[in-house]
Structure formats: C-alpha cells, structure tokens
Coordinates of C-alpha atoms in Angstrom, one line a residue:
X1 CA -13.6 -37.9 8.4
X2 CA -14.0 -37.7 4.6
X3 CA -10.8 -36.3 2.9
X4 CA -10.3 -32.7 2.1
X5 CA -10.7 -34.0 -1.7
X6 CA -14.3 -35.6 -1.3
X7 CA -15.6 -32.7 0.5
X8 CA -14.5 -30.4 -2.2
X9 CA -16.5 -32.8 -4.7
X10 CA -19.1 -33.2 -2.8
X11 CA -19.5 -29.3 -2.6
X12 CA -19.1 -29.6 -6.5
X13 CA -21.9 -32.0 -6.8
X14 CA -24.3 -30.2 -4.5
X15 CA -23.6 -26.8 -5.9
X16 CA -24.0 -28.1 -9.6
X17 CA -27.5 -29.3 -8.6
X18 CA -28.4 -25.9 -6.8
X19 CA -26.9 -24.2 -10.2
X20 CA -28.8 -26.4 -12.3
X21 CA -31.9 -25.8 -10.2
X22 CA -32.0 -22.3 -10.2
X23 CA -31.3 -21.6 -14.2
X24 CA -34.2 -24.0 -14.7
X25 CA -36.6 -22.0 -12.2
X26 CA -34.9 -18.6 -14.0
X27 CA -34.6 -19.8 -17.3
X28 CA -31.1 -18.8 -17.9
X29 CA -28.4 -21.2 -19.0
X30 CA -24.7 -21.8 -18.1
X31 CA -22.2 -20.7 -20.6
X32 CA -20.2 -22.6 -23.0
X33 CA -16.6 -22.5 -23.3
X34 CA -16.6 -22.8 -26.7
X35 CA -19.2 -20.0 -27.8
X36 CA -17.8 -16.3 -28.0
X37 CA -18.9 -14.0 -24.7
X38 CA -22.1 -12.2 -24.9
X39 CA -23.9 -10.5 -21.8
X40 CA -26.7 -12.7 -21.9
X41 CA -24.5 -15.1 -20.9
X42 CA -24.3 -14.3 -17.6
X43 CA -27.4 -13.7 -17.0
X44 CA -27.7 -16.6 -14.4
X45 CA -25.2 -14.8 -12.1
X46 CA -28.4 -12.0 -11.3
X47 CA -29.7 -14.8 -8.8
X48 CA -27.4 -14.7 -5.8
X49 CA -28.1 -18.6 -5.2
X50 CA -26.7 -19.4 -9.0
X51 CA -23.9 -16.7 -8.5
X52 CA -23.0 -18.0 -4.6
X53 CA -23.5 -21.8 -6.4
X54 CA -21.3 -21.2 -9.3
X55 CA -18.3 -19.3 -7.1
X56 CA -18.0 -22.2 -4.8
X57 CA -17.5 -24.9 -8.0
X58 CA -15.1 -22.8 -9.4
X59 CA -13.4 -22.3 -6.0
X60 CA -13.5 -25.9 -5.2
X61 CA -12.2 -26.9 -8.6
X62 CA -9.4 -24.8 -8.0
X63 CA -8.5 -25.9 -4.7
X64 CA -8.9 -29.8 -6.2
X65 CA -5.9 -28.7 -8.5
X66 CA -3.7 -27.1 -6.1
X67 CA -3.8 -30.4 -4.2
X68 CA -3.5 -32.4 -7.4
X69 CA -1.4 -30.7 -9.2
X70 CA 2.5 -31.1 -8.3
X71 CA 3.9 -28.6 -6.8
X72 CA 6.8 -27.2 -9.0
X73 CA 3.8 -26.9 -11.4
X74 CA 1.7 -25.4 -9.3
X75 CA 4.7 -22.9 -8.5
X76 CA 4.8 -22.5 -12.2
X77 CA 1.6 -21.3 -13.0
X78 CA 2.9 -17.8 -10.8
X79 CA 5.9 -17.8 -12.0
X80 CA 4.7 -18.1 -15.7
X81 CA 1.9 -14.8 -14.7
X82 CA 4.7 -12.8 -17.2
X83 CA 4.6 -15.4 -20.0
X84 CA 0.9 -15.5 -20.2
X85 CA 0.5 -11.5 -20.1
X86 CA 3.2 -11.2 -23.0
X87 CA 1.7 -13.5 -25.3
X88 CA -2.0 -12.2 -24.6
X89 CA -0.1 -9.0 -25.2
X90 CA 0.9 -9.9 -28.7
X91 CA -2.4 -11.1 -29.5
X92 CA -4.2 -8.0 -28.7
X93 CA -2.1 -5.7 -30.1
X94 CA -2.3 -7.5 -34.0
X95 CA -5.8 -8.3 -33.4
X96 CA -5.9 -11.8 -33.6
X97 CA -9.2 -11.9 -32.2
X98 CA -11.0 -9.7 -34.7
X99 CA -9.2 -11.4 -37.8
X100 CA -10.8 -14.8 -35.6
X101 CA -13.5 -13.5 -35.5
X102 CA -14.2 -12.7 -39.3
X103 CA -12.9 -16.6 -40.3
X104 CA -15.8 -17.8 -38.1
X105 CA -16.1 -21.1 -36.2
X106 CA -14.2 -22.7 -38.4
X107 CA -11.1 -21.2 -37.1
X108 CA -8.0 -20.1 -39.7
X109 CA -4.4 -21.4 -39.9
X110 CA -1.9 -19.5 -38.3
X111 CA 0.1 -19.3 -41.7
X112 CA -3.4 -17.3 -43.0
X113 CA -3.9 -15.1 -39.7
X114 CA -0.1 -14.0 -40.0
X115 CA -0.3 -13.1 -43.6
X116 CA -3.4 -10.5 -42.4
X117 CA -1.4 -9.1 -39.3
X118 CA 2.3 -9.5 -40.6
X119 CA 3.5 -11.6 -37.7
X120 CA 5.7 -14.4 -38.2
X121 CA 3.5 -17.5 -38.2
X122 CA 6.0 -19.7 -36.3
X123 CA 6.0 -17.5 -32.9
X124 CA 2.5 -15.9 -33.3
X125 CA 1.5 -20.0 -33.1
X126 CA 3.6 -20.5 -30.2
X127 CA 1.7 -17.8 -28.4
X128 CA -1.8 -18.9 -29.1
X129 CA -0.6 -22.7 -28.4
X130 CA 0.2 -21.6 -24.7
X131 CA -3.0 -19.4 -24.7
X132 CA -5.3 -22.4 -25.8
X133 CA -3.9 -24.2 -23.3
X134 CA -4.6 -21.6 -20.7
X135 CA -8.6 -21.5 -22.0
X136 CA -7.5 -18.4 -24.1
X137 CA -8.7 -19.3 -27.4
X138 CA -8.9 -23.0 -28.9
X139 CA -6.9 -25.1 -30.8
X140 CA -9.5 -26.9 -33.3
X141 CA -6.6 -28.9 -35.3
X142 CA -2.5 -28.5 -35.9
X143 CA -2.1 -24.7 -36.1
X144 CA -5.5 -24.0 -36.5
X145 CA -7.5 -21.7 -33.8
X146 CA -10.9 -20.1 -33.1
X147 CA -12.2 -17.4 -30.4
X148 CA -13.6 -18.9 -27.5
X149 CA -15.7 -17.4 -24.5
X150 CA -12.4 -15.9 -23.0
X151 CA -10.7 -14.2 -25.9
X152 CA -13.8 -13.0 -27.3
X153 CA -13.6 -10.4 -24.4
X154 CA -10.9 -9.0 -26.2
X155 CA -13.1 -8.2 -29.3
X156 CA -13.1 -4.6 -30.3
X157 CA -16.3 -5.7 -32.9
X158 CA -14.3 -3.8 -35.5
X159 CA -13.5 -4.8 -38.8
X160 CA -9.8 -5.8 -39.3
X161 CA -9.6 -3.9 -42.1
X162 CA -10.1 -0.8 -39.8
X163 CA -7.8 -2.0 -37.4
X164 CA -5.2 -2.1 -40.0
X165 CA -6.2 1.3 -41.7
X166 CA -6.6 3.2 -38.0
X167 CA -4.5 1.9 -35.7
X168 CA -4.6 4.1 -33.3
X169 CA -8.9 4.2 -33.0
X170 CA -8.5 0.3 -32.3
X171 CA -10.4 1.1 -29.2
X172 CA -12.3 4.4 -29.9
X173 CA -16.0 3.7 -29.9
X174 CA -16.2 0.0 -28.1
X175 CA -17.0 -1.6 -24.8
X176 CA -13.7 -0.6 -22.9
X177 CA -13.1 -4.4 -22.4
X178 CA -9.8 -4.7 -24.7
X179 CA -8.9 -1.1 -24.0
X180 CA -8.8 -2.3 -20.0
X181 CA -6.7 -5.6 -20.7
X182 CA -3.9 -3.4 -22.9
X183 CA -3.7 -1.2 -20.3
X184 CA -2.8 -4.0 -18.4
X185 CA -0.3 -5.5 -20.6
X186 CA 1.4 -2.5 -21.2
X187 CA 1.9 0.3 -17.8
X188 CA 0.8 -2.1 -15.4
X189 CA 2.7 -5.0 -16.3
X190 CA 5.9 -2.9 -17.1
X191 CA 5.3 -1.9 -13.8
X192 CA 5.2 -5.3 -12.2
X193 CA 8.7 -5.8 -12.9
X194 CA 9.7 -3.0 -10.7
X195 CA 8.3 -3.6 -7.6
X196 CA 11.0 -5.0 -5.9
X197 CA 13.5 -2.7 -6.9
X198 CA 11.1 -0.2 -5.7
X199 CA 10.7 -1.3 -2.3
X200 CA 14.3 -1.2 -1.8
X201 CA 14.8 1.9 -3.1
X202 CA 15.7 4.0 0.1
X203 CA 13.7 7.2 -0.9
X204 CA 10.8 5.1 -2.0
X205 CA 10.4 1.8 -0.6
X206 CA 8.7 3.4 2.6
X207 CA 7.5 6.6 1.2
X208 CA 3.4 6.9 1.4
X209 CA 3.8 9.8 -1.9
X210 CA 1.8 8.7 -5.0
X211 CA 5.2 9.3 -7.2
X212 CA 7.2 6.6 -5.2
X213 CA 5.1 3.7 -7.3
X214 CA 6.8 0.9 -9.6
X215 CA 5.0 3.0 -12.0
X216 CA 7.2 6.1 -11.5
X217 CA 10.5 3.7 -11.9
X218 CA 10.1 2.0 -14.8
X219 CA 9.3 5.2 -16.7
X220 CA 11.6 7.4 -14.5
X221 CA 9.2 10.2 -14.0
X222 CA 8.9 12.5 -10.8
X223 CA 5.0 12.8 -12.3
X224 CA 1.9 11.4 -10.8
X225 CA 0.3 8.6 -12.3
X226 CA -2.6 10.8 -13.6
X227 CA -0.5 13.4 -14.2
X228 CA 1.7 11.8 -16.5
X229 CA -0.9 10.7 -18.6
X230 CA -1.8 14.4 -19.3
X231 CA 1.7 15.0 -21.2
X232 CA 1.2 15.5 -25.2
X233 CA 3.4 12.5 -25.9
X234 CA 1.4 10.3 -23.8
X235 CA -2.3 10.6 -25.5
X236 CA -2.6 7.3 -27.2
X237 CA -2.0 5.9 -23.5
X238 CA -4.7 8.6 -22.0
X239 CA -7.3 8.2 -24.0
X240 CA -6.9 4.0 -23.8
X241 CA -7.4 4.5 -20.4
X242 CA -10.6 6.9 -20.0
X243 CA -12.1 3.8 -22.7
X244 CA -10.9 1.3 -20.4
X245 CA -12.6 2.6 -17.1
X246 CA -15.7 2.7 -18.9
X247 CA -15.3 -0.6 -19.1
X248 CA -14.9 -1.1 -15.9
X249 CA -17.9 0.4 -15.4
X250 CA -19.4 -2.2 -17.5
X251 CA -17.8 -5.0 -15.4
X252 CA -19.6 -4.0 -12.0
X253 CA -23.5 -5.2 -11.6
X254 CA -25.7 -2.9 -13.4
X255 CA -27.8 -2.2 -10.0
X256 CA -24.7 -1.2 -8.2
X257 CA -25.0 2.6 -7.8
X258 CA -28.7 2.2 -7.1
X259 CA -28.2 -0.5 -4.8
X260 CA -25.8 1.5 -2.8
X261 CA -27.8 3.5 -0.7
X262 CA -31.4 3.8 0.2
X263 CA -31.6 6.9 -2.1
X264 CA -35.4 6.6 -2.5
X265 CA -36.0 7.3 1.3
X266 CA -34.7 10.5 0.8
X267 CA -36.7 13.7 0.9
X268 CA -37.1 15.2 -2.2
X269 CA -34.7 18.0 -2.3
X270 CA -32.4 16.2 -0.9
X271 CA -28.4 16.9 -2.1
X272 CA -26.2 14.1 -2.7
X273 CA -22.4 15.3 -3.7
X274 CA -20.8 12.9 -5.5
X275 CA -17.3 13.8 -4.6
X276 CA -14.3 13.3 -7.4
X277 CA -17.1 12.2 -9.7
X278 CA -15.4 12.0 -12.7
X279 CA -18.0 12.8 -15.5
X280 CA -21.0 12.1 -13.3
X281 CA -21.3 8.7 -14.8
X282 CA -23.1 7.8 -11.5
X283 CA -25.4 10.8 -11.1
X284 CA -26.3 9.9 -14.8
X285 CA -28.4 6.7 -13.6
X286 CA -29.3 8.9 -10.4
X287 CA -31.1 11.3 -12.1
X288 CA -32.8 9.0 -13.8
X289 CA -34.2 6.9 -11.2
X290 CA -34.7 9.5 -8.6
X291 CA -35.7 12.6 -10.3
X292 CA -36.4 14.5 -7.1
X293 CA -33.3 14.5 -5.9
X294 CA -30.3 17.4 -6.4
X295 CA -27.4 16.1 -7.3
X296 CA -24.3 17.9 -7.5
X297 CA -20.7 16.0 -9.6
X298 CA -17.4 17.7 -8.1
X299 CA -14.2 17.4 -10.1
X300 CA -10.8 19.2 -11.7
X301 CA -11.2 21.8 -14.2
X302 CA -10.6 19.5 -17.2
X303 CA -12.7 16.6 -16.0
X304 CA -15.9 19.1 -15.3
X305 CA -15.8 20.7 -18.8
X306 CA -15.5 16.9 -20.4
X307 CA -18.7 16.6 -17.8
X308 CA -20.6 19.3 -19.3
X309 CA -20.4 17.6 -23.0
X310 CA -21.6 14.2 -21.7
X311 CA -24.8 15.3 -19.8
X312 CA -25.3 17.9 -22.6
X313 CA -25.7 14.6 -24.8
X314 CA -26.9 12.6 -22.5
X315 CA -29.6 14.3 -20.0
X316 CA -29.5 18.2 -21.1
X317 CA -32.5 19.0 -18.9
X318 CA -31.2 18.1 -15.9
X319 CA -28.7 20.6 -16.4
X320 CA -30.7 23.4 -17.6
X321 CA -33.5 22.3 -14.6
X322 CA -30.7 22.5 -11.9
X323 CA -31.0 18.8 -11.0
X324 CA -27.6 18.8 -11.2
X325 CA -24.5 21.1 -10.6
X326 CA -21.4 20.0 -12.7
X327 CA -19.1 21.7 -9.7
X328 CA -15.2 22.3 -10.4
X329 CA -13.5 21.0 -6.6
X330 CA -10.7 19.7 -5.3
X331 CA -11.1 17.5 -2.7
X332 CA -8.2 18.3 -0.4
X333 CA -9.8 21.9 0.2
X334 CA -12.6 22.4 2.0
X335 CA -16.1 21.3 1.0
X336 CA -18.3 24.1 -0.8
X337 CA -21.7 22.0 -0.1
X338 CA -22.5 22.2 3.7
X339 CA -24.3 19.5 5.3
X340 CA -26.2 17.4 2.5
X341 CA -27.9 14.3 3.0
X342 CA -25.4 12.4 1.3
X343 CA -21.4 12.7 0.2
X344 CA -21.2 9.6 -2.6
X345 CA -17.3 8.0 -3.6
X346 CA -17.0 5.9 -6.1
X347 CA -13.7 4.3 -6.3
X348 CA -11.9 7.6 -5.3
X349 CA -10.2 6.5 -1.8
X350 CA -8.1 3.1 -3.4
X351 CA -6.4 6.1 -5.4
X352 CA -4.8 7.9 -2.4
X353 CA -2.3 6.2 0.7
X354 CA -4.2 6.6 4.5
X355 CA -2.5 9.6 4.6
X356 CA -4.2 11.5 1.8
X357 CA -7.2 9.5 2.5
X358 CA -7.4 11.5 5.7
X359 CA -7.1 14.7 4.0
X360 CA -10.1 13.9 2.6
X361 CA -12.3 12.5 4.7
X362 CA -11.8 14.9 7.4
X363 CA -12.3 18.0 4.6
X364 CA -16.0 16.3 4.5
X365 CA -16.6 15.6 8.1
X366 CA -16.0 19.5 8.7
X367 CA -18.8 20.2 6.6
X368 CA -21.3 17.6 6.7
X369 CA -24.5 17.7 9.3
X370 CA -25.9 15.3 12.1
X371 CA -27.2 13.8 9.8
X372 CA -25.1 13.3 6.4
X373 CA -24.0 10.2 5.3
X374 CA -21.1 9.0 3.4
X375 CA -21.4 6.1 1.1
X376 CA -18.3 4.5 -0.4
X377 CA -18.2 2.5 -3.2
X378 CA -15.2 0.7 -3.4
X379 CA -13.2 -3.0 -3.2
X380 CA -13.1 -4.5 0.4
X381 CA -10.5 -7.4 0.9
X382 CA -11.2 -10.2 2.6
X383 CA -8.6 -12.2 4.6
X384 CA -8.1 -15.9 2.9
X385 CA -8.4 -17.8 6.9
X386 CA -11.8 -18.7 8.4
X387 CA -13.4 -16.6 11.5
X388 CA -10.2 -14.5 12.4
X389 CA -12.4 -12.6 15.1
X390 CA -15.4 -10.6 14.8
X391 CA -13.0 -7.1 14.5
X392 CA -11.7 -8.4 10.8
X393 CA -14.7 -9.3 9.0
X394 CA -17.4 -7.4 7.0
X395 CA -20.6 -6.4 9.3
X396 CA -23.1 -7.6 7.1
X397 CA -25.0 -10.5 5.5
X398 CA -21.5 -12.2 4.0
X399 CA -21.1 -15.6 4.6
X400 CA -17.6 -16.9 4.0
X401 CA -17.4 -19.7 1.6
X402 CA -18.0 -23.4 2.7
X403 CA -15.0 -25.2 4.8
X404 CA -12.9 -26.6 3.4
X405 CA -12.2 -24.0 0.7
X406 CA -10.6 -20.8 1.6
X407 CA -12.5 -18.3 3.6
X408 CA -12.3 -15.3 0.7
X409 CA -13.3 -17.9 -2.2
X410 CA -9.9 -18.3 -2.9
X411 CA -8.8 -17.3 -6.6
X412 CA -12.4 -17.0 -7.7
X413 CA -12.9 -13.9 -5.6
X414 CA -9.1 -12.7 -6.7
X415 CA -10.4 -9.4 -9.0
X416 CA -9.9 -7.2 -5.4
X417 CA -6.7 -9.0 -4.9
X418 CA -5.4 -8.1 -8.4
X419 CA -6.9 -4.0 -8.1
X420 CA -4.7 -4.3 -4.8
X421 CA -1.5 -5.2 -6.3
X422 CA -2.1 -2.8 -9.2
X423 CA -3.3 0.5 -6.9
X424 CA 0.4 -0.2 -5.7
X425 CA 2.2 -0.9 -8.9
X426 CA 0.4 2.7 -10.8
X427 CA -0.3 4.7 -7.6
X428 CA 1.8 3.5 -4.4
X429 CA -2.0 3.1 -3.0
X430 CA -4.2 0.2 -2.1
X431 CA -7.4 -1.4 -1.4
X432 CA -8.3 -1.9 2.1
X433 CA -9.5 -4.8 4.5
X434 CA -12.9 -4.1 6.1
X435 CA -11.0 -3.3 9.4
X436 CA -8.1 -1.2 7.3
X437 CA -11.5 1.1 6.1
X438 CA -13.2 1.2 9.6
X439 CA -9.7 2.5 11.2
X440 CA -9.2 5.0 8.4
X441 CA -12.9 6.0 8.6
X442 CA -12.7 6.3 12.5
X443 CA -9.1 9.0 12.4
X444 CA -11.1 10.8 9.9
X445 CA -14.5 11.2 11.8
X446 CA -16.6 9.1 10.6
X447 CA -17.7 5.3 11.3
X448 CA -19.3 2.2 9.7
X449 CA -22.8 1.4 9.7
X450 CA -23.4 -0.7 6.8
X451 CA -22.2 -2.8 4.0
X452 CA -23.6 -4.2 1.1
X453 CA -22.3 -6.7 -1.6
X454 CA -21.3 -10.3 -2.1
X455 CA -18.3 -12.0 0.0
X456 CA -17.3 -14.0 -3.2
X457 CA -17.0 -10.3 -5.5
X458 CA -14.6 -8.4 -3.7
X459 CA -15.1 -5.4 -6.4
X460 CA -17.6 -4.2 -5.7
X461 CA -18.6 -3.5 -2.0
X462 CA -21.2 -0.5 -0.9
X463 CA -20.1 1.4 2.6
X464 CA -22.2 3.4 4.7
X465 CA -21.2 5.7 7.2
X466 CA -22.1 8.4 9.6
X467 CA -20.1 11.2 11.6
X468 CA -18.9 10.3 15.1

C-alpha cells in the first residue's frame, strides 16, 4: 500500500498535468501569487476539469500539511483565526492596500505607509509581518511590503487621498469585495466571540427565534439582525452591507441564475415569482435572456421602492411593458400569485431556523399548481466522511473528491462551512445538508428532483423541486 502521503502527491502530480493540459487546450493561465487579483485570472476555473483539477491540489496540499505539520501548530492555526482577522482588520480599515497599491511593485517601507495613514509604524509592521506570512501581502525586504494576489481583493481602486478626505464613502461606488471582508471583521467577528456564552444562555441557547444569535449579545439588542441595521445610528454599518452583498453577487459564477433552471423550456408567458427578491438583481439577467417570460420580484415596502430606482436605470422598459411586477410581499402571508410555473429563492431560506422556513414554504405550496416548481438557490453542506449512505448525499452528478482526501474537499470547499457558522453567529439560522433541505422541503410539501452545481463549491448549489 503506498502511504497516505504519496497518494496525496501523486494526486498532486496528476492533477497539475490535467490543469496544465486544459489551460493550454483553453488558453488561460494559472495565477501568480505575486501579481495583484484581476478576474481574468480565473478564467481557467470556467472549465470544470481545470476547476475539479485545481480543487483537489489545493485539497491535497492541505491535507499534506495537516500530516506534516506538528500538531500544536496545526492546533494553532484555529486558534490564531482571531489574530489573523484583527490584523486584516487594521489593514483595511487604514487602507494599507490602496496606499500599496499607489507605491507600485516596488513596495514602501512601513515608516512611509504609516506617515500616510497615521499608524504607528512599529505595530502596523507587526501586522503585515504575520499577514505576509499568511500569503496576505508580501514582504520584499526588512519592513518593506507590496500587494499580492490576496490583499489586492481588498482594493477599493480608490485613491488614498479620497480615502483620507471621505472616509465614510471608502466603499461607495466599488466591487463590494472589501465592503464584504469589513463586515466580517467587524459584526461577524464581534459576534464570534459570543457564541459560547450564547449557547448557554438559558433563554437562548435552545431558542430557534432570529434575536437569540451571538449577534444579539454582543450588541445587547432585542432587534433582528436586519432590523437593527435599519436604526439611524447604524447607517454606516447598513449601507457597508447592501455593498457587500453585491459582492457576493460577484463571487458566485456568472451563469448561476441562468443555469439554475431550464427557464428557456418555458412557454412564453410563463410567470416566475422570485420570492424575497431583494432588488430583482436576478430577474435583471432574466429579463434579459428570456424576454418572453413574466417575471414578477416580491419584497418589503422599503426594499421594492429601492427596486423601482434600479430597473428604472437599469431596464425601464420592462417595467413600463409589464415584463416585470416590482410586488410589495411578505412571505409569511399568503402568496398573491396563484399557481406560476416557477417560485425562484435565492439565498432566502439560510436566513430563517426550519421553523420559519416552514412558514414559508407551506405559504407557497398553498398556492402553487400541479405543475409549479420551486427552485432554490442556496449553499448545500456536504458531510467531510466518504459514502455515508445514499440518504446523505446530493442526487446529482457530484463526485466526492478522490480517497484519500476528505470527501467534501476538505478546507478548499470550506466557503459553505464559513456561511454556516456565520448564518448562526448574525441570524441564529443555518445552511443545510442535502438531507437537512429534503426533510424541510418534504414537512413543507414539496420534494427534490434535482440539483445542480459542483461538490468542491458548496456556495453555490441550484435545487429543484415539485409539490407532493
């Protein structure tokens, strides 16, 4: 039997070659560490082979150091999970990355970059020391650092002398990506340090209520999540967050709401309801691609009127045709559109425990038709073991990574994982298991009949389903 150890290299070998294969066939490349992030550089991952390829060498890699690696340090690396996040923390919030940006690739001394963003030199180097050290930034020479691939992400493409003039527009007007990582550092991470005092809290550690989250300790508030981003004193925080989930949106495939569902075999008239729809950011690429179809975006008051000045920018005539209905709903009352050919969530049901989930499901199986379909778009965990029975895993064409790494891909595949821990932390809610969904589904009327996605991105999963 060849070790555990040379199976993982040779699955490194082989995979490299496959990689290496297929950017040569698709003329894409694999990125450098060293060269700031750009979204041609992933191009390769649009094959599945390269993307499959790629997942298992960094899953292997990975699996190679937890064997390697001693295990107090191994230990370390979680228990260090709050070191890392404070010093990213710091680095984002005095722009280190856009004042890196502007000294180029030949990097600046620390004494320089703190003279720009008033931080004392001698800390602000400890920080980016441990960061370079994690592949966040580099180090080029004694106290002098440059962006690299991974904190480039955090680039607002701003010029520091806005930053330092306009604060509080630092992420107005850009790609969401360093608005999503502050919200990280700041609620979320704050909220991490509750969750044990949480769960044994005797009102809250078994409560399924959205206000018994981490969240709701740390900030000692009887409001919701959501809710308690809507108070005046708390609209720097709001608005972060409506820029960071449209990153997010940028982080999923950009065929994912068009891959979701076989929309083009629909008749034309067909209605699709996209239910808790936020600003119809899905119906926008809907309506684009399938003009025939009617396509109706159901949300709260304040979300539908924000909806109304997005498509009046955006696609005016499809309003003005009736293409599409900006509809004000609430999801835990009954359903106003009867028996369309197709109820569409997107990321609404991780919000909510089983409990509410039910609510909501069963307000839609009342009114959809023989032949409605629901079609979820949401984060499906995989357990870490190999073939754990045909009644816990995903229906579909996944194939779980290569013995002897983990089943789910291990750390590589961890971005559900992390959406799970935080749905919890914010929300008291969580992402489900492929058998957690089908259960929920079934008490709510309705049951699986397809999946779509990639076992090594637990993100980003399409469900279809029909009524029992």
């Amino acid at each position: 039997m060849f070790s555990e150890a040379r199976q993982l290299l040779a699955l490194i070998s082989d995979s490299l070659s496959t990689l290496e294969d297929t950017c040569a066939r698709n003329k894409t490349t694999i990125p450098n560490l060293r060269e700031p992030f750009t979204p041609a550089s992933e191009a390769f991952r649009t094959d599945p082979q390269a993307a499959r390829a790629a997942s298992i060498i960094s899953a292997a890699a990975l699996q190679l150091e937890a064997i390697f690696t001693a295990p107090q340090v191994s230990l370390y690396h979680i228990v260090a999970g709050s070191s890392k996040a404070a010093a990213l923390r710091v680095c984002l919030e005095s722009n280190v990355t856009e004042i890196l940006r502007e000294a180029g690739l030949e990097g600046m001394h620390v004494n320089d970059l703190a003279k720009i963003n008033g931080q004392d030199p001698m800390k602000l180097s400890r920080f980016l020391r441990y960061l370079s050290t994690c592949h966040v930034f580099v180090e080029l020479s004694p106290d002098v650092f440059a962006n690299n691939r991974i904190s480039s992400l955090m680039d607002t493409h701003k010029s520091v002398r806005d930053l330092l003039a306009q604060p509080e527009e630092k992420y107005t007007n850009t790609n969401g990506m360093a608005a999503f990582v502050g919200h990280h550092l700041d609620e979320t991470f704050k909220s991490a340090a509750y969750a044990w005092e949480t769960l044994v809290d005797p009102e809250m550690g078994k409560s399924s209520e959205t206000t018994a989250a981490p969240f709701n300790k740390v900030y000692n508030t009887k409001e919701t999540f959501f809710s308690y981003y809507e108070l005046p004193e708390q609209i720097d925080r709001r608005r972060r967050f409506g820029i960071a989930m449209q990153g997010v949106e940028k982080m999923q495939p950009p065929s994912a709401i068009l891959n979701a569902f076989d929309w083009d075999k629909l008749p034309s008239e067909s209605v699709v309801v996209d239910v808790g729809g936020g600003v119809g950011a899905a119906c926008l690429s809907l309506s684009e691609h399938f003009p025939g179809l009617r396509l109706v975006v159901q949300d709260l008051p304040g979300i539908i009127d924000s909806a109304h000045e997005v498509w009046s920018k955006r696609n005016p005539k499809a309003i003005s045709s009736g293409q599409v209905l900006l509809q004000v709903h609430d999801f835990f009352t009954e359903q106003p559109q009867k028996q369309p050919a197709v109820y569409f969530f997107k990321h609404v049901l991780h919000n909510w425990s089983d409990e509410k989930c039910k609510e909501i499901l069963i307000r839609l199986r009342e009114s959809a038709g023989g032949a409605t379909r629901l079609v979820l778009m949401e984060s499906l965990i995989s357990y870490s073991c190999h073939n754990p029975g045909a009644d816990y895993t995903v229906p579909s064409n996944h194939v779980e990574a290569p013995k002897p790494l983990l089943a789910n891909f291990g750390t590589v595949n961890e971005m559900g994982y992390v959406l799970d821990m935080i749905m919890f932390l914010i929300l008291n809610s969580q992402e489900r298991t492929f058998r957690g969904m089908d259960l929920l589904l079934r008490s709510s009327g309705w049951k699986i009949v397809g999946v779509r996605g990639q076992a090594f991105d637990s993100s980003f999963f399409q469900i279809e389903a029909e009524p029992i």
